[in-house]
Amino acid sequence: MEKMQHEIPEAPQREKTVPVRKSTLILLMCLCAVLAAGTGVGIYRNWRTQETYGDLAQLAATVDQNYYTDVNTEKTMQGALKGYVAGLDDPYSQYMTAEEYGAYQTEEAGQTVGIGVTVQQTEDGYLRVVSVNADSPADKAGVQSEDVLIAADDQDIAELGYQGAVEAVRGDEGTTVQLTVKRGSETLKLDVKRESMEVTTAQGEMLDGDIGYIRISSFKGNTPEQFQAIFDQLVSDGAKALVFDLRDDGGGLVDALEKILDPLLPEGDIAIATYRDGTTKTLVQSDAEECNLPMTVIVNGNTASAAELFTASLHDFGKASVVGTQTFGKGIMQVTQAMPSGGALTLTVATYQTTKGECYHKVGITPDEVVEPGADAIDYDNPNPEKDLQLKKAIEMVQEKM
């Protein structure tokens, strides 16, 4: 049933100006004096400051003096900072509170508190489980790939929104979340105890025919170490070719990407960033050591950002062919800067591309062989070319080069 919204009509009021507090006024006067500083540029900046932030000062004074109860200044400031960045209308730029920044740093390092699943938002706003980490709380509780999470502690996932849903599932270490799970025609309720754990972002195995298979789910701080261990093991075991699976890999850290690409590519500059003023900066370099095994990369529409740059780098330097479907198309770079308050700003600052290719932002990468996924769900933990048409084609492509 649709809920009706009730509004209280606003009483007619005379137009009035709310006085700014003396402390606020003094601060603004000092700021204007510093900006003006006796120069034409200073006068222009003074005018721009008053024009841009005068309404904000008036708004703050109005709320502070007239809101019906005490104002939590810290919360309103956090809201103002988040709103300022949201005004960029850039889904990749954001302001994080100190608490959010701490969680972000832990996650980017490859550590997390949660249940041990990788999820993707469905068209109707729920969370589809892409993969379940081995021996994770979710694995122990019976969560499976392709399960759809529809509620967390009886809170509807779609109503929470993506970020709210992720936070509701993740929670605090040692606590339990009850997940309502849709599995085919069944609806299950599973209790999962949250734990602190290292995230597995690179794993692999030897497939038939001495084909080394490496799955990279994201580029975190611990991914290079995990990747190097698998890569070295496969080469030591006699791999004659390599297949890299980057489907559903949303990207991550450029530093991690560079370390992973280094043993695969020839010496030189691999990728560059281009900033607003037209200047460029080298993002990825490689030393003289390189892998000369035949390689193929599998991608899909959720392969994005650093995962696309990995794919483009191997492809543009003639090291690997690409199979699957068109990639997402995120070719812009963000940097995260700590703020004095303890929070942080993540801001888009540049586009990027390989030194041999074009920027693929909002375009994506077209595979050499376009292969749609089969009817069977992709099982990253148990790669099977008989059930995975894209993996099957990838193997065929590297076998032709062996």
PDB file of N, CA and C in Angstrom, residues 85 88 90-94 104 254 272-283 305 330-338 345-353 359 361:
ATOM      1  N   VAL A  85      30.945  17.891  -2.276  1.00  0.00           N
ATOM      2  CA  VAL A  85      31.537  16.965  -3.242  1.00  0.00           C
ATOM      3  C   VAL A  85      30.450  16.321  -4.106  1.00  0.00           C
ATOM      4  N   LEU A  88      29.492  17.816  -7.429  1.00  0.00           N
ATOM      5  CA  LEU A  88      30.277  17.574  -8.643  1.00  0.00           C
ATOM      6  C   LEU A  88      29.550  16.617  -9.585  1.00  0.00           C
ATOM      7  N   ASP A  90      29.751  13.482  -9.622  1.00  0.00           N
ATOM      8  CA  ASP A  90      30.747  12.487 -10.026  1.00  0.00           C
ATOM      9  C   ASP A  90      30.614  11.294  -9.096  1.00  0.00           C
ATOM     10  N   PRO A  91      30.197  10.141  -9.592  1.00  0.00           N
ATOM     11  CA  PRO A  91      29.980   8.983  -8.712  1.00  0.00           C
ATOM     12  C   PRO A  91      31.248   8.455  -8.057  1.00  0.00           C
ATOM     13  N   TYR A  92      32.420   8.900  -8.535  1.00  0.00           N
ATOM     14  CA  TYR A  92      33.675   8.376  -8.010  1.00  0.00           C
ATOM     15  C   TYR A  92      34.347   9.322  -7.004  1.00  0.00           C
ATOM     16  N   SER A  93      33.834  10.534  -6.860  1.00  0.00           N
ATOM     17  CA  SER A  93      34.375  11.485  -5.891  1.00  0.00           C
ATOM     18  C   SER A  93      33.479  11.492  -4.658  1.00  0.00           C
ATOM     19  N   GLN A  94      34.112  11.558  -3.489  1.00  0.00           N
ATOM     20  CA  GLN A  94      33.323  11.561  -2.262  1.00  0.00           C
ATOM     21  C   GLN A  94      34.126  12.108  -1.093  1.00  0.00           C
ATOM     22  N   TYR A 104      37.748   2.482   4.918  1.00  0.00           N
ATOM     23  CA  TYR A 104      38.268   2.499   3.540  1.00  0.00           C
ATOM     24  C   TYR A 104      39.734   2.051   3.504  1.00  0.00           C
ATOM     25  N   VAL A 254      46.254   1.644  -8.187  1.00  0.00           N
ATOM     26  CA  VAL A 254      47.216   1.676  -9.290  1.00  0.00           C
ATOM     27  C   VAL A 254      48.551   1.067  -8.865  1.00  0.00           C
ATOM     28  N   ILE A 272      49.983   6.170 -18.605  1.00  0.00           N
ATOM     29  CA  ILE A 272      50.126   7.569 -18.197  1.00  0.00           C
ATOM     30  C   ILE A 272      48.776   8.144 -17.759  1.00  0.00           C
ATOM     31  N   ALA A 273      48.830   9.191 -16.933  1.00  0.00           N
ATOM     32  CA  ALA A 273      47.648   9.952 -16.534  1.00  0.00           C
ATOM     33  C   ALA A 273      47.731  11.338 -17.167  1.00  0.00           C
ATOM     34  N   THR A 274      46.603  11.863 -17.596  1.00  0.00           N
ATOM     35  CA  THR A 274      46.548  13.209 -18.172  1.00  0.00           C
ATOM     36  C   THR A 274      45.648  14.073 -17.292  1.00  0.00           C
ATOM     37  N   TYR A 275      46.193  15.205 -16.815  1.00  0.00           N
ATOM     38  CA  TYR A 275      45.483  16.067 -15.881  1.00  0.00           C
ATOM     39  C   TYR A 275      44.771  17.214 -16.605  1.00  0.00           C
ATOM     40  N   ARG A 276      44.006  17.998 -15.846  1.00  0.00           N
ATOM     41  CA  ARG A 276      43.160  19.048 -16.426  1.00  0.00           C
ATOM     42  C   ARG A 276      43.953  20.053 -17.241  1.00  0.00           C
ATOM     43  N   ASP A 277      45.182  20.366 -16.809  1.00  0.00           N
ATOM     44  CA  ASP A 277      45.984  21.370 -17.518  1.00  0.00           C
ATOM     45  C   ASP A 277      46.760  20.777 -18.693  1.00  0.00           C
ATOM     46  N   GLY A 278      46.542  19.493 -18.977  1.00  0.00           N
ATOM     47  CA  GLY A 278      47.195  18.867 -20.118  1.00  0.00           C
ATOM     48  C   GLY A 278      48.504  18.172 -19.798  1.00  0.00           C
ATOM     49  N   THR A 279      49.017  18.339 -18.596  1.00  0.00           N
ATOM     50  CA  THR A 279      50.261  17.668 -18.226  1.00  0.00           C
ATOM     51  C   THR A 279      50.014  16.168 -18.058  1.00  0.00           C
ATOM     52  N   THR A 280      51.063  15.391 -18.275  1.00  0.00           N
ATOM     53  CA  THR A 280      50.956  13.940 -18.132  1.00  0.00           C
ATOM     54  C   THR A 280      51.952  13.438 -17.099  1.00  0.00           C
ATOM     55  N   LYS A 281      51.628  12.302 -16.520  1.00  0.00           N
ATOM     56  CA  LYS A 281      52.491  11.684 -15.519  1.00  0.00           C
ATOM     57  C   LYS A 281      52.481  10.173 -15.734  1.00  0.00           C
ATOM     58  N   THR A 282      53.647   9.562 -15.626  1.00  0.00           N
ATOM     59  CA  THR A 282      53.727   8.110 -15.770  1.00  0.00           C
ATOM     60  C   THR A 282      53.091   7.439 -14.558  1.00  0.00           C
ATOM     61  N   LEU A 283      52.155   6.529 -14.834  1.00  0.00           N
ATOM     62  CA  LEU A 283      51.466   5.807 -13.768  1.00  0.00           C
ATOM     63  C   LEU A 283      52.070   4.430 -13.531  1.00  0.00           C
ATOM     64  N   SER A 305      38.027   0.055 -14.492  1.00  0.00           N
ATOM     65  CA  SER A 305      39.086   0.811 -13.846  1.00  0.00           C
ATOM     66  C   SER A 305      40.444   0.115 -13.967  1.00  0.00           C
ATOM     67  N   LYS A 330      35.737   2.682 -17.516  1.00  0.00           N
ATOM     68  CA  LYS A 330      36.142   3.689 -16.524  1.00  0.00           C
ATOM     69  C   LYS A 330      37.626   3.956 -16.703  1.00  0.00           C
ATOM     70  N   GLY A 331      37.924   5.091 -17.313  1.00  0.00           N
ATOM     71  CA  GLY A 331      39.310   5.460 -17.568  1.00  0.00           C
ATOM     72  C   GLY A 331      39.685   6.751 -16.887  1.00  0.00           C
ATOM     73  N   ILE A 332      39.172   6.967 -15.679  1.00  0.00           N
ATOM     74  CA  ILE A 332      39.511   8.154 -14.896  1.00  0.00           C
ATOM     75  C   ILE A 332      40.060   7.719 -13.547  1.00  0.00           C
ATOM     76  N   MET A 333      40.963   8.550 -13.003  1.00  0.00           N
ATOM     77  CA  MET A 333      41.710   8.183 -11.797  1.00  0.00           C
ATOM     78  C   MET A 333      41.325   9.072 -10.618  1.00  0.00           C
ATOM     79  N   GLN A 334      41.222   8.449  -9.454  1.00  0.00           N
ATOM     80  CA  GLN A 334      40.952   9.191  -8.227  1.00  0.00           C
ATOM     81  C   GLN A 334      42.167   9.152  -7.298  1.00  0.00           C
ATOM     82  N   VAL A 335      42.310  10.210  -6.518  1.00  0.00           N
ATOM     83  CA  VAL A 335      43.296  10.216  -5.439  1.00  0.00           C
ATOM     84  C   VAL A 335      42.543  10.498  -4.140  1.00  0.00           C
ATOM     85  N   THR A 336      43.039   9.946  -3.046  1.00  0.00           N
ATOM     86  CA  THR A 336      42.421  10.149  -1.740  1.00  0.00           C
ATOM     87  C   THR A 336      43.385  10.911  -0.852  1.00  0.00           C
ATOM     88  N   GLN A 337      42.902  12.021  -0.308  1.00  0.00           N
ATOM     89  CA  GLN A 337      43.733  12.905   0.514  1.00  0.00           C
ATOM     90  C   GLN A 337      43.114  13.062   1.894  1.00  0.00           C
ATOM     91  N   ALA A 338      43.918  12.825   2.920  1.00  0.00           N
ATOM     92  CA  ALA A 338      43.438  12.984   4.294  1.00  0.00           C
ATOM     93  C   ALA A 338      43.173  14.451   4.590  1.00  0.00           C
ATOM     94  N   LEU A 345      39.144  13.116   1.417  1.00  0.00           N
ATOM     95  CA  LEU A 345      38.500  13.453   0.153  1.00  0.00           C
ATOM     96  C   LEU A 345      39.037  12.539  -0.937  1.00  0.00           C
ATOM     97  N   THR A 346      38.142  11.837  -1.607  1.00  0.00           N
ATOM     98  CA  THR A 346      38.492  11.088  -2.810  1.00  0.00           C
ATOM     99  C   THR A 346      37.996  11.888  -3.999  1.00  0.00           C
ATOM    100  N   LEU A 347      38.911  12.237  -4.901  1.00  0.00           N
ATOM    101  CA  LEU A 347      38.577  13.159  -5.992  1.00  0.00           C
ATOM    102  C   LEU A 347      39.121  12.647  -7.323  1.00  0.00           C
ATOM    103  N   THR A 348      38.314  12.727  -8.351  1.00  0.00           N
ATOM    104  CA  THR A 348      38.772  12.388  -9.699  1.00  0.00           C
ATOM    105  C   THR A 348      39.696  13.497 -10.197  1.00  0.00           C
ATOM    106  N   VAL A 349      40.919  13.135 -10.614  1.00  0.00           N
ATOM    107  CA  VAL A 349      41.912  14.153 -10.972  1.00  0.00           C
ATOM    108  C   VAL A 349      42.465  14.013 -12.386  1.00  0.00           C
ATOM    109  N   ALA A 350      42.258  12.868 -13.030  1.00  0.00           N
ATOM    110  CA  ALA A 350      42.892  12.677 -14.336  1.00  0.00           C
ATOM    111  C   ALA A 350      42.224  11.544 -15.111  1.00  0.00           C
ATOM    112  N   THR A 351      42.454  11.543 -16.424  1.00  0.00           N
ATOM    113  CA  THR A 351      42.144  10.371 -17.241  1.00  0.00           C
ATOM    114  C   THR A 351      43.415   9.543 -17.357  1.00  0.00           C
ATOM    115  N   TYR A 352      43.280   8.291 -17.773  1.00  0.00           N
ATOM    116  CA  TYR A 352      44.493   7.501 -17.975  1.00  0.00           C
ATOM    117  C   TYR A 352      44.332   6.551 -19.156  1.00  0.00           C
ATOM    118  N   GLN A 353      45.477   6.082 -19.633  1.00  0.00           N
ATOM    119  CA  GLN A 353      45.517   5.184 -20.787  1.00  0.00           C
ATOM    120  C   GLN A 353      46.904   4.560 -20.863  1.00  0.00           C
ATOM    121  N   CYS A 359      42.407   6.508 -24.458  1.00  0.00           N
ATOM    122  CA  CYS A 359      41.619   6.450 -23.227  1.00  0.00           C
ATOM    123  C   CYS A 359      40.268   5.803 -23.551  1.00  0.00           C
ATOM    124  N   HIS A 361      37.597   5.698 -21.455  1.00  0.00           N
ATOM    125  CA  HIS A 361      36.557   6.134 -20.524  1.00  0.00           C
ATOM    126  C   HIS A 361      35.224   6.307 -21.246  1.00  0.00           C
TER     127      HIS A 361
END
